[in-house]
XYZ file of N, CA, C and O in Angstrom:
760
model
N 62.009 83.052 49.122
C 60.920 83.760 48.503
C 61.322 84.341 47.155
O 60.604 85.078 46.479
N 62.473 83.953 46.855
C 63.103 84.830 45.693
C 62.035 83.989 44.280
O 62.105 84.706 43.282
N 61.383 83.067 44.096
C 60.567 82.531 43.532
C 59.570 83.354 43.126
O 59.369 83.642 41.946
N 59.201 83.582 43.662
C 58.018 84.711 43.581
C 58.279 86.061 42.520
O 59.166 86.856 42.831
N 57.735 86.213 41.668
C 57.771 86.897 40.521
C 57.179 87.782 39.781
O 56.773 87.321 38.714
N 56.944 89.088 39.990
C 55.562 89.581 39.681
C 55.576 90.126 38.049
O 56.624 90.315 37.432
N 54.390 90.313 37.550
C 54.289 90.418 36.266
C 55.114 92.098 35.761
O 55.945 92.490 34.943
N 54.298 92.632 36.782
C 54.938 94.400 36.673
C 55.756 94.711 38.057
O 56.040 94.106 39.091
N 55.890 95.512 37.700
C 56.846 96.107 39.011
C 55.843 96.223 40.318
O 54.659 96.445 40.068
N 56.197 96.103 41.530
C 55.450 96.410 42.842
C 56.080 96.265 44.035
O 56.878 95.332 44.129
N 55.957 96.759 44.683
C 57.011 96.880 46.178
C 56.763 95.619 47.043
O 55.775 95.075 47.535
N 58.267 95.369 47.008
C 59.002 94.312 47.873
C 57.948 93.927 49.075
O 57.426 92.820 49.210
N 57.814 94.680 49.631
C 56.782 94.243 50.854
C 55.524 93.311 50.622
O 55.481 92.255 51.252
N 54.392 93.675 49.665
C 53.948 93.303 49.167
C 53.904 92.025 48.225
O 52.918 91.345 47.939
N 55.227 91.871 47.813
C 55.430 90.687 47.148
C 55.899 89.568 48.459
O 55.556 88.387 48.512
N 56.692 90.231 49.385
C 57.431 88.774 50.045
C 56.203 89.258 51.408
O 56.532 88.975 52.559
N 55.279 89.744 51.246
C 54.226 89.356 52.309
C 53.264 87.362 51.862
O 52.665 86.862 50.909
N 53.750 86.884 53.439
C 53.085 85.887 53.252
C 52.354 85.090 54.372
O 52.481 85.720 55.421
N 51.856 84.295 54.499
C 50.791 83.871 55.758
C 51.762 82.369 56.178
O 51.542 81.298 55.612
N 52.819 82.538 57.235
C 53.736 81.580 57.862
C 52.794 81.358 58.619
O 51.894 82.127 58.955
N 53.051 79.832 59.038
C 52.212 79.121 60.522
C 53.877 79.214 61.264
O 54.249 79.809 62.276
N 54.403 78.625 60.585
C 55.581 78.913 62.010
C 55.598 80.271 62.441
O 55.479 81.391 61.945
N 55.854 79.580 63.910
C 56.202 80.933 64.833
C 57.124 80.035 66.017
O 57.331 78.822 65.994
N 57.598 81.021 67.038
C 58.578 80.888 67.883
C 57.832 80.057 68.840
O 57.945 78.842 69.006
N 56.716 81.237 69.710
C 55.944 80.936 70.848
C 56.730 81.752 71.591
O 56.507 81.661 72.799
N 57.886 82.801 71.159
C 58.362 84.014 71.827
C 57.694 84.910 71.887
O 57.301 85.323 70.796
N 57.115 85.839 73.426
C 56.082 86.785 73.460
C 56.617 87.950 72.570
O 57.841 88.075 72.538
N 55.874 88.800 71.860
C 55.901 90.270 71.434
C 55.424 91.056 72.019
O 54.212 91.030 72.231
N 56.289 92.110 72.518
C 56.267 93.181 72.995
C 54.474 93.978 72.694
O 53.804 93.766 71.683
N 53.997 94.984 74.014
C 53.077 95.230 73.126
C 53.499 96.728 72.639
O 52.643 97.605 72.518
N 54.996 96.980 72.346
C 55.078 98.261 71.589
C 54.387 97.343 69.921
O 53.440 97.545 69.161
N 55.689 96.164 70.023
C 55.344 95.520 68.933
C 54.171 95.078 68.610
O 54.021 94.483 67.543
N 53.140 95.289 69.465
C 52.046 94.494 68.854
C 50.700 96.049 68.769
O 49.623 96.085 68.175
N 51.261 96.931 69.471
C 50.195 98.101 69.025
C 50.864 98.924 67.931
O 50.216 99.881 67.505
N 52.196 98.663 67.362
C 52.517 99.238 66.178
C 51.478 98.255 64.810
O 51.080 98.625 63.705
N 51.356 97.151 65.420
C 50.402 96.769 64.342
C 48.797 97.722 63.932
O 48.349 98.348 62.971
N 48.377 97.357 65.265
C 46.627 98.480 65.609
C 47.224 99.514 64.813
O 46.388 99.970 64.033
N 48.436 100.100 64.704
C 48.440 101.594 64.498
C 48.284 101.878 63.251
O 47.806 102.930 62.828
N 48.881 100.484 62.259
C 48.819 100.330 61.070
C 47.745 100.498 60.512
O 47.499 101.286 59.598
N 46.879 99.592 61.155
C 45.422 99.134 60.808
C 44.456 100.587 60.555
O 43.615 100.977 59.746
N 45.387 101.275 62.206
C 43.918 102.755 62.315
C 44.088 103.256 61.077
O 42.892 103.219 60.787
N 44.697 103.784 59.911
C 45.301 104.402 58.880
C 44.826 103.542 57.719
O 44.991 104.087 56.627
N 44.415 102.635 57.694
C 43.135 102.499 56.556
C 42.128 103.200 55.823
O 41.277 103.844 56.437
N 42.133 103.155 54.829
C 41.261 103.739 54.208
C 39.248 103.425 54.488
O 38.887 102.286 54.783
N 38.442 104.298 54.374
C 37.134 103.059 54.614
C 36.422 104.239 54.481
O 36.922 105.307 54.834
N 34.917 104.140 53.844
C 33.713 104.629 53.842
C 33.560 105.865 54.811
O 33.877 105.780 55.997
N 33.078 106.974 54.267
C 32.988 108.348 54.816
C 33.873 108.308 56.675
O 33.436 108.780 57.725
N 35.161 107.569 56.421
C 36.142 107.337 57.421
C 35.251 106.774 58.151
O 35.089 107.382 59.209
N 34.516 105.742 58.010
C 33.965 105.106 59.229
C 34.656 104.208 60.844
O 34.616 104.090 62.068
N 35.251 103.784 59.530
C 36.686 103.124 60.713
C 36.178 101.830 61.303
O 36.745 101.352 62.286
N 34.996 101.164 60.674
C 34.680 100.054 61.505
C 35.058 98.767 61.397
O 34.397 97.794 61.033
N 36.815 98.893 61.943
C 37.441 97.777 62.152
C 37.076 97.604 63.787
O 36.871 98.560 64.536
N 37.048 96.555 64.082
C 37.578 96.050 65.642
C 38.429 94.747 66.207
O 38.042 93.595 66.404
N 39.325 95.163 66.335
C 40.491 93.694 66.928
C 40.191 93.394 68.874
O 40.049 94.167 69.822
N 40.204 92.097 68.759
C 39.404 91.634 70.404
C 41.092 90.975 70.492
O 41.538 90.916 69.346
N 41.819 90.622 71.234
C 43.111 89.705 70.978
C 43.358 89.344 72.366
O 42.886 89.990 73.301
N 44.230 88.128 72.534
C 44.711 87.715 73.447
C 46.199 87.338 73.316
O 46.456 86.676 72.310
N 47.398 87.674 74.265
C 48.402 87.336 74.557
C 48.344 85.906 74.882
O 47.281 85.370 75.194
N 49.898 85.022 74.793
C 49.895 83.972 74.972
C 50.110 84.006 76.270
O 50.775 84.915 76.768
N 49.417 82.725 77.214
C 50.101 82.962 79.020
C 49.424 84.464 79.689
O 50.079 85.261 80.361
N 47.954 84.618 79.321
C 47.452 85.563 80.062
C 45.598 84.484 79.927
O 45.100 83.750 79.074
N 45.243 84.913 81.070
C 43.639 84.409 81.113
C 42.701 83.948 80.075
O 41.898 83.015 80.058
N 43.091 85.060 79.015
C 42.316 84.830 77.648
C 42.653 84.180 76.667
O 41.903 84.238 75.693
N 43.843 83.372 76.585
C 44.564 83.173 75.785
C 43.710 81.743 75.557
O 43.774 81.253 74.430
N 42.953 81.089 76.530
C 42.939 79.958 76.482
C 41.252 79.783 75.534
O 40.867 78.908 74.759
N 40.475 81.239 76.126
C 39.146 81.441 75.051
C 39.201 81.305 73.566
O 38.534 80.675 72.745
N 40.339 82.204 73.495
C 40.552 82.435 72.368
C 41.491 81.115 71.648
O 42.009 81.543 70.617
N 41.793 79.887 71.857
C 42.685 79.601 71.672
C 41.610 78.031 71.225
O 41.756 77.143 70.385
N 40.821 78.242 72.013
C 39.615 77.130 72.045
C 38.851 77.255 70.778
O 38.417 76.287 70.153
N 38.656 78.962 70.304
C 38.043 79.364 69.323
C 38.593 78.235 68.209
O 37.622 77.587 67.819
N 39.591 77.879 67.697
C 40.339 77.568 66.670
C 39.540 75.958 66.224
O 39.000 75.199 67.029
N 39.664 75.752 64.758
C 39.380 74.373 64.934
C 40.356 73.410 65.434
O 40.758 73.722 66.555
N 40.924 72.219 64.911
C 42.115 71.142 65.490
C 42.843 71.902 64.234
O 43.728 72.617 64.702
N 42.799 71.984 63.078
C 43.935 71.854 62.198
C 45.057 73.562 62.515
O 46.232 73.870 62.312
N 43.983 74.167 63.020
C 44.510 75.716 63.140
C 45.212 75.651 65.045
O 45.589 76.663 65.638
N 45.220 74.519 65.530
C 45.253 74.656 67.102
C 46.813 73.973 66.807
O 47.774 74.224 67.535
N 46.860 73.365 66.004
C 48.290 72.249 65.362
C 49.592 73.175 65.069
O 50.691 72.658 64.869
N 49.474 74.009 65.063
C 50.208 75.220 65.130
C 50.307 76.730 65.563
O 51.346 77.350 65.789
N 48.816 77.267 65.643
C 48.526 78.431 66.566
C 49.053 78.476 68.073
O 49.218 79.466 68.786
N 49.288 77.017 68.380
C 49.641 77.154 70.141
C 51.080 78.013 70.293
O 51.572 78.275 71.390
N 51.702 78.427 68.938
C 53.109 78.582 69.463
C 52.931 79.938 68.802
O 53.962 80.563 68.552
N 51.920 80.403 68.530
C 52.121 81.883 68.610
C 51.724 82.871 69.594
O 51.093 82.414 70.547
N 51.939 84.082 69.588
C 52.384 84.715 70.741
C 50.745 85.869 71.136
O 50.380 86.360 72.205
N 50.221 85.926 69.962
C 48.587 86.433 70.209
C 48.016 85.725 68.805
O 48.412 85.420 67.680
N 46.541 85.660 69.830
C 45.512 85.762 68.706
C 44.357 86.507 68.776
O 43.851 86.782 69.864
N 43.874 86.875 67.692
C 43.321 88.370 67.240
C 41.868 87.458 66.384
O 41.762 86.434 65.710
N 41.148 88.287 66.778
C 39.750 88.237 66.673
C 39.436 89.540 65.759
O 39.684 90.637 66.258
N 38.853 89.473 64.320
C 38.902 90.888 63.384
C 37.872 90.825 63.523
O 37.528 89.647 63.425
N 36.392 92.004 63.882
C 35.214 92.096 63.626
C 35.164 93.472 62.602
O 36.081 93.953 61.936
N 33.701 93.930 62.737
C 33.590 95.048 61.763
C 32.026 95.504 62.193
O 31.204 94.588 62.216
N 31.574 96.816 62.524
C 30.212 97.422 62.467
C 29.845 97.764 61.473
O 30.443 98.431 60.628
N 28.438 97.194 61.448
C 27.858 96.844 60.350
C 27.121 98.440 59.563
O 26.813 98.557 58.377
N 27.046 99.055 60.188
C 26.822 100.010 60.388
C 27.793 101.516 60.420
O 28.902 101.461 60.950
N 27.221 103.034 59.731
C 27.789 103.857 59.905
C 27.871 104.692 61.152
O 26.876 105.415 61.106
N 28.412 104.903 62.021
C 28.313 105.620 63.429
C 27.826 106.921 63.043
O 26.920 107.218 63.821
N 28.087 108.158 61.885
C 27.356 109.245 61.978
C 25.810 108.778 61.501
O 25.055 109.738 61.653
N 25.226 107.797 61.061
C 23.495 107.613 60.700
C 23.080 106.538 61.209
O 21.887 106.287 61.374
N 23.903 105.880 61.474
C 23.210 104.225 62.420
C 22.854 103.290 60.620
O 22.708 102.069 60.562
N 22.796 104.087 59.543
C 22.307 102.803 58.587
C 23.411 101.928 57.761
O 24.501 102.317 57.341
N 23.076 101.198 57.697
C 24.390 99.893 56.694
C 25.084 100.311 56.001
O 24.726 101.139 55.163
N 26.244 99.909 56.105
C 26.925 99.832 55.414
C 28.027 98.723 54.681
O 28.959 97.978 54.984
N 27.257 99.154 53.546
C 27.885 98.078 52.657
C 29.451 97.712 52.475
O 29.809 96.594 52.107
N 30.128 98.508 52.698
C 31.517 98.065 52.784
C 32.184 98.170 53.893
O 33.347 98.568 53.964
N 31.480 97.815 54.836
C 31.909 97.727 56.669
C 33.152 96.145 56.201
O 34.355 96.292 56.421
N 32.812 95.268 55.804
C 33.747 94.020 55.152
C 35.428 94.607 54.710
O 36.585 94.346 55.039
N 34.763 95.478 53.834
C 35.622 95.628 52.524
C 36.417 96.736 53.234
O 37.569 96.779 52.804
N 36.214 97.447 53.981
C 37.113 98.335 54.375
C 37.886 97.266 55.759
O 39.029 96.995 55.392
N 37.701 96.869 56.629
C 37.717 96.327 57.655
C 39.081 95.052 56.830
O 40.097 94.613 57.369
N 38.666 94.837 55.721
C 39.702 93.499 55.309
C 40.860 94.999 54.849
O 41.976 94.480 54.859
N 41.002 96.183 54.561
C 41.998 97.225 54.004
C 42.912 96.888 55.369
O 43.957 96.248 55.248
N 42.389 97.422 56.843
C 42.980 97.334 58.069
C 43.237 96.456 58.119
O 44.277 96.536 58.773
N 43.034 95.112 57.825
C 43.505 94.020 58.144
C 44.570 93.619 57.354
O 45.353 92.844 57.903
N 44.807 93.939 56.217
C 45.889 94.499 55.520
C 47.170 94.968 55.610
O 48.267 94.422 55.498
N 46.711 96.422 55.903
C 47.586 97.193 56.662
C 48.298 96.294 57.842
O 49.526 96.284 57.918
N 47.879 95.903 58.318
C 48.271 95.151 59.663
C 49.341 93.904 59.470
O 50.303 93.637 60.189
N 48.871 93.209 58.257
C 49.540 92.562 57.526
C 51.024 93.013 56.914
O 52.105 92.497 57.201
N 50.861 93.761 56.290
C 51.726 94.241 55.906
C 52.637 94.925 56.936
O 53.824 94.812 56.627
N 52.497 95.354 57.654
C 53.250 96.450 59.233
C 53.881 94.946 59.413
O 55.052 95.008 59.039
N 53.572 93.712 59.813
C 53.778 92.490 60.543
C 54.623 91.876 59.654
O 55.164 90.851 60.068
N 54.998 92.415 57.995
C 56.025 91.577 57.325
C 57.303 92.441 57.643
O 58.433 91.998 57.845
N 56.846 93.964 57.649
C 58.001 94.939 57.631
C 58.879 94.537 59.140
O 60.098 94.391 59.228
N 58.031 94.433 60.073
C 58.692 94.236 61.631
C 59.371 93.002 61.883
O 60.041 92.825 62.900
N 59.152 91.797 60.621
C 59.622 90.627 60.589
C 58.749 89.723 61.756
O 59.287 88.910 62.507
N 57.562 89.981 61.748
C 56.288 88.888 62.441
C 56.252 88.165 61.559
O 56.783 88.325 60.460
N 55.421 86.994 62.039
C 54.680 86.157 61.227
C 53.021 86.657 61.699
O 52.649 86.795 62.864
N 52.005 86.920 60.215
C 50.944 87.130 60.450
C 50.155 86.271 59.620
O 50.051 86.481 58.412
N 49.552 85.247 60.241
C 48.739 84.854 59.436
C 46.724 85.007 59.876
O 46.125 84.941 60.950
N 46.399 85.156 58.895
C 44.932 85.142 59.020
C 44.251 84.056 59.123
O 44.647 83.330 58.211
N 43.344 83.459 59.796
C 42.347 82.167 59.300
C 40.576 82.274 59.604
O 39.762 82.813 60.353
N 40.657 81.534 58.674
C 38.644 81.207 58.385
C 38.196 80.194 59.307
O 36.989 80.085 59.527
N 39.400 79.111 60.117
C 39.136 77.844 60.733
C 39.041 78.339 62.079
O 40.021 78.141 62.797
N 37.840 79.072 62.665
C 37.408 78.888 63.746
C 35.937 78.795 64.279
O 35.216 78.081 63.581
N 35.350 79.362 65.358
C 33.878 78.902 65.284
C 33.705 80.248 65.380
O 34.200 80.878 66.314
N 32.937 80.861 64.359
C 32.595 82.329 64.156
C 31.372 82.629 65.265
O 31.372 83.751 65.773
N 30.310 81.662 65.670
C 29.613 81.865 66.779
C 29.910 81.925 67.883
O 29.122 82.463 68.660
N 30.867 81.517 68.252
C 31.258 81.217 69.491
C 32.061 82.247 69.979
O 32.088 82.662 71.137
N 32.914 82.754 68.732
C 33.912 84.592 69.328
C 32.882 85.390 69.436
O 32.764 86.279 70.279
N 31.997 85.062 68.477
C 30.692 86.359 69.017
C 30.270 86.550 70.226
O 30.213 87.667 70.739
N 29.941 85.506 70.785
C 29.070 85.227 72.473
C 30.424 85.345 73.139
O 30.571 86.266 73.942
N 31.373 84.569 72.914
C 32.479 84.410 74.431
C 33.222 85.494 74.445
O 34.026 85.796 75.326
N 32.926 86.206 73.301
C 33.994 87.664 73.619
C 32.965 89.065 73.253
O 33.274 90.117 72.693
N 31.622 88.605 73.816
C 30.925 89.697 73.898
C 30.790 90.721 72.644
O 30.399 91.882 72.764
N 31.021 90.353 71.909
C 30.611 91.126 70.542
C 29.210 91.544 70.416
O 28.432 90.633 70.130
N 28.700 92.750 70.569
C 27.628 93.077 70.274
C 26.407 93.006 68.674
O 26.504 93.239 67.469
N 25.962 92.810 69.078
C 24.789 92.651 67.497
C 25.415 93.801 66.864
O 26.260 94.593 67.280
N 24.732 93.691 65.641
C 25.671 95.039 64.741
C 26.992 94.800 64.638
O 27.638 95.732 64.158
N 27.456 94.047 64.876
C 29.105 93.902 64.761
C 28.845 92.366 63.989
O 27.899 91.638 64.288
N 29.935 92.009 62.883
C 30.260 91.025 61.857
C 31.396 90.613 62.375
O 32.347 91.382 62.242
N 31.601 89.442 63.027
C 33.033 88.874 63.069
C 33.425 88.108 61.932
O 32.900 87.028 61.661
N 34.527 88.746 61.112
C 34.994 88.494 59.929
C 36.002 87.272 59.857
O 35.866 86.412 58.987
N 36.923 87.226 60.712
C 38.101 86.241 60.562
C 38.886 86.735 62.187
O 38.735 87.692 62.946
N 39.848 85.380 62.181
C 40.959 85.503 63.343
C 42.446 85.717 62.656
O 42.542 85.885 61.440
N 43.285 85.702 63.290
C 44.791 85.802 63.378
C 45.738 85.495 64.359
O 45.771 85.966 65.496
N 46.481 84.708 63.884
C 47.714 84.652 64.685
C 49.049 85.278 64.307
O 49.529 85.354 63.176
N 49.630 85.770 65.602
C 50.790 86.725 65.178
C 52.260 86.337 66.394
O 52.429 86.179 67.603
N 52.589 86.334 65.871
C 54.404 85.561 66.290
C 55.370 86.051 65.522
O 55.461 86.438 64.357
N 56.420 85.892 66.899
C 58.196 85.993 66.238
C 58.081 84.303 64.799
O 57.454 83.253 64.664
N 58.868 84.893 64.277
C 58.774 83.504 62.935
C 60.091 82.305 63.798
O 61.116 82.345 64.479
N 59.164 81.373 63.171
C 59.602 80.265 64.013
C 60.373 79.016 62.976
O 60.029 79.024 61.794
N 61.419 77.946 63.435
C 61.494 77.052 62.502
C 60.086 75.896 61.981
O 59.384 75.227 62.741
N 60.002 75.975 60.300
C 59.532 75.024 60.051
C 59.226 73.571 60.306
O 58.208 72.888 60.414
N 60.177 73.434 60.343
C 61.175 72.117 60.817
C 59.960 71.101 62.457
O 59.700 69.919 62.683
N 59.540 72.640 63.268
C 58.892 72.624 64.187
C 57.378 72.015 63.857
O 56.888 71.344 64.765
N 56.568 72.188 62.612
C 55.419 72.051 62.396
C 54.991 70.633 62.163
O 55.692 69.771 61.633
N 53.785 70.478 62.606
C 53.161 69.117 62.114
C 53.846 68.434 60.282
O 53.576 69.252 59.403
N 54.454 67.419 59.852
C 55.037 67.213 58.932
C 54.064 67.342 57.742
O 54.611 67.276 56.641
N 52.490 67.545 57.754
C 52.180 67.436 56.757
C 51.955 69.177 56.522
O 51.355 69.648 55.556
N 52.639 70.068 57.740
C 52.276 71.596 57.629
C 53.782 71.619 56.710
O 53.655 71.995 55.544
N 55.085 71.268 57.136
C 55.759 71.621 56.876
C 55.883 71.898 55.501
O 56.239 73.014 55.123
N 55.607 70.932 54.676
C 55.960 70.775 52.974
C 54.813 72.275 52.580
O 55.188 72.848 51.558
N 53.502 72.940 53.267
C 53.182 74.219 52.944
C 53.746 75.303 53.475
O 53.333 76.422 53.171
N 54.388 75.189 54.019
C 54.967 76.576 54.816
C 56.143 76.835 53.885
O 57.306 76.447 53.769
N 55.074 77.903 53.105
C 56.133 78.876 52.030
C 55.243 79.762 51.027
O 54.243 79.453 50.380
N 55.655 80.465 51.083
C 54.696 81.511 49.820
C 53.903 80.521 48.958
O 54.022 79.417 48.426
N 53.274 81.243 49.068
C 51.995 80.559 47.805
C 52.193 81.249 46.331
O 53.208 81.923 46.158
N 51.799 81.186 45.886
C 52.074 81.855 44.114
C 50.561 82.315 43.872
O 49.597 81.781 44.421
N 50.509 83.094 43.215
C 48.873 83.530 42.761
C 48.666 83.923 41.247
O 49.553 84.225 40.448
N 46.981 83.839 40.968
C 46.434 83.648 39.866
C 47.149 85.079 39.264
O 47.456 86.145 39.796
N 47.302 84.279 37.196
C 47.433 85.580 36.827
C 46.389 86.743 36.131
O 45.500 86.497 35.316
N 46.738 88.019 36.663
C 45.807 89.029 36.489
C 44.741 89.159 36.013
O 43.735 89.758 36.393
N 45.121 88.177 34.561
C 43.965 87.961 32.958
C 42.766 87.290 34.048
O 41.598 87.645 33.888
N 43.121 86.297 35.168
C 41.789 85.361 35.488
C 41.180 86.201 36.203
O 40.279 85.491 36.649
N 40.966 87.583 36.795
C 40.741 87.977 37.798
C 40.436 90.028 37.454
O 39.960 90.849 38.237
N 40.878 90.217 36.202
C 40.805 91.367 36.043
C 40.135 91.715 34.565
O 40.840 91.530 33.573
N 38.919 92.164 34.420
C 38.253 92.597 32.815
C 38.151 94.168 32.950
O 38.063 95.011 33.843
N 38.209 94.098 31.621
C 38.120 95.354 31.300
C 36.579 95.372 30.288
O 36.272 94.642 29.345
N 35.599 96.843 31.119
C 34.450 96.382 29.952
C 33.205 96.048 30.664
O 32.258 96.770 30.976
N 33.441 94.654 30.871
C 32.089 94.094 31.564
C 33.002 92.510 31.895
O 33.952 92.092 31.233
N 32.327 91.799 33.191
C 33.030 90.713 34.020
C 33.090 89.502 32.795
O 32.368 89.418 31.801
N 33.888 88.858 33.102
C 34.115 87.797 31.597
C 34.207 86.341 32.524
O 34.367 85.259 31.960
């Protein structure tokens, strides 16, 4: 990861945070896996609304196999060898007025964050994905209306590469990202 290069200064964590598909398929503890939640609760969000919600399943327990079905083929090609997967929703809604809220998303992706980040410090692999059937975690894991299921996750001990489908392997490594100028105005959006 020593590749990775940032323009200004910013903490290590942050820079060598990255989204590995390898994993072991070694279970994590659930000290280790509610030090993540704990991360998450400590988000920042809208008059503290807090409307994150994680649904998850251990690997080798009943649910593992709902949740595991959720995935499309390209995300199942390597998710089988991690140790949970995590279902991120969000209420759409403020609990002190019942009316919308607009950054139920935007706070909910902060916790998911946080969580992220807790999972590079502990030496997990956390990755997030968009490749599942967003209708289907709704109904099979009882998610109530008013609730947005945003994205899934898989979370594992880090595993050899070497292990992954060959056309995963040659991606499994930090990604590099856009610089600042494409993505940041000053003024009005350019």
């Amino acid at each position: 990861m020593t590749y990775r290069k940032p323009d200004y200064p910013i903490h290590d964590i942050i820079l060598h945070r990255w989204s590995p598909r390898a994993m072991s398929g070694e279970p994590i503890s659930d000290a280790e896996l509610m030090t993540l939640f704990e991360a998450a609760r400590w988000a920042p969000s809208s008059f503290n609304n807090q409307p994150w919600r994680f649904v998850y399943a251990k690997k080798d327990t009943p649910a593992w196999d709902i949740f595991f079905d959720l995935l499309n083929d390209s995300n199942k090609k390597w998710a089988q060898h991690a140790a949970v997967l995590l279902v991120i929703a969000s209420c759409d809604t403020f609990e002190y007025s019942g009316k919308y809220s607009r950054t139920h998303s935007f706070d909910t992706g902060a916790a998911w964050e946080n969580l992220a980040l807790q999972g590079t410090i502990n030496n997990l692999a956390v990755r997030g994905m968009e490749g599942f059937s967003y209708e289907r975690a709704k109904r099979r894991l009882n998610i109530p209306d008013g609730y947005t299921v945003e994205a899934m996750a898989a979370i594992g001990k880090p595993g050899n590469k070497e292990e992954l489908p060959a056309d995963l392997q040659e991606k499994e490594k930090p990604s590099m990202r856009k610089n600042i100028t494409e993505f940041v105005f000053e003024g009005a959006f350019k």
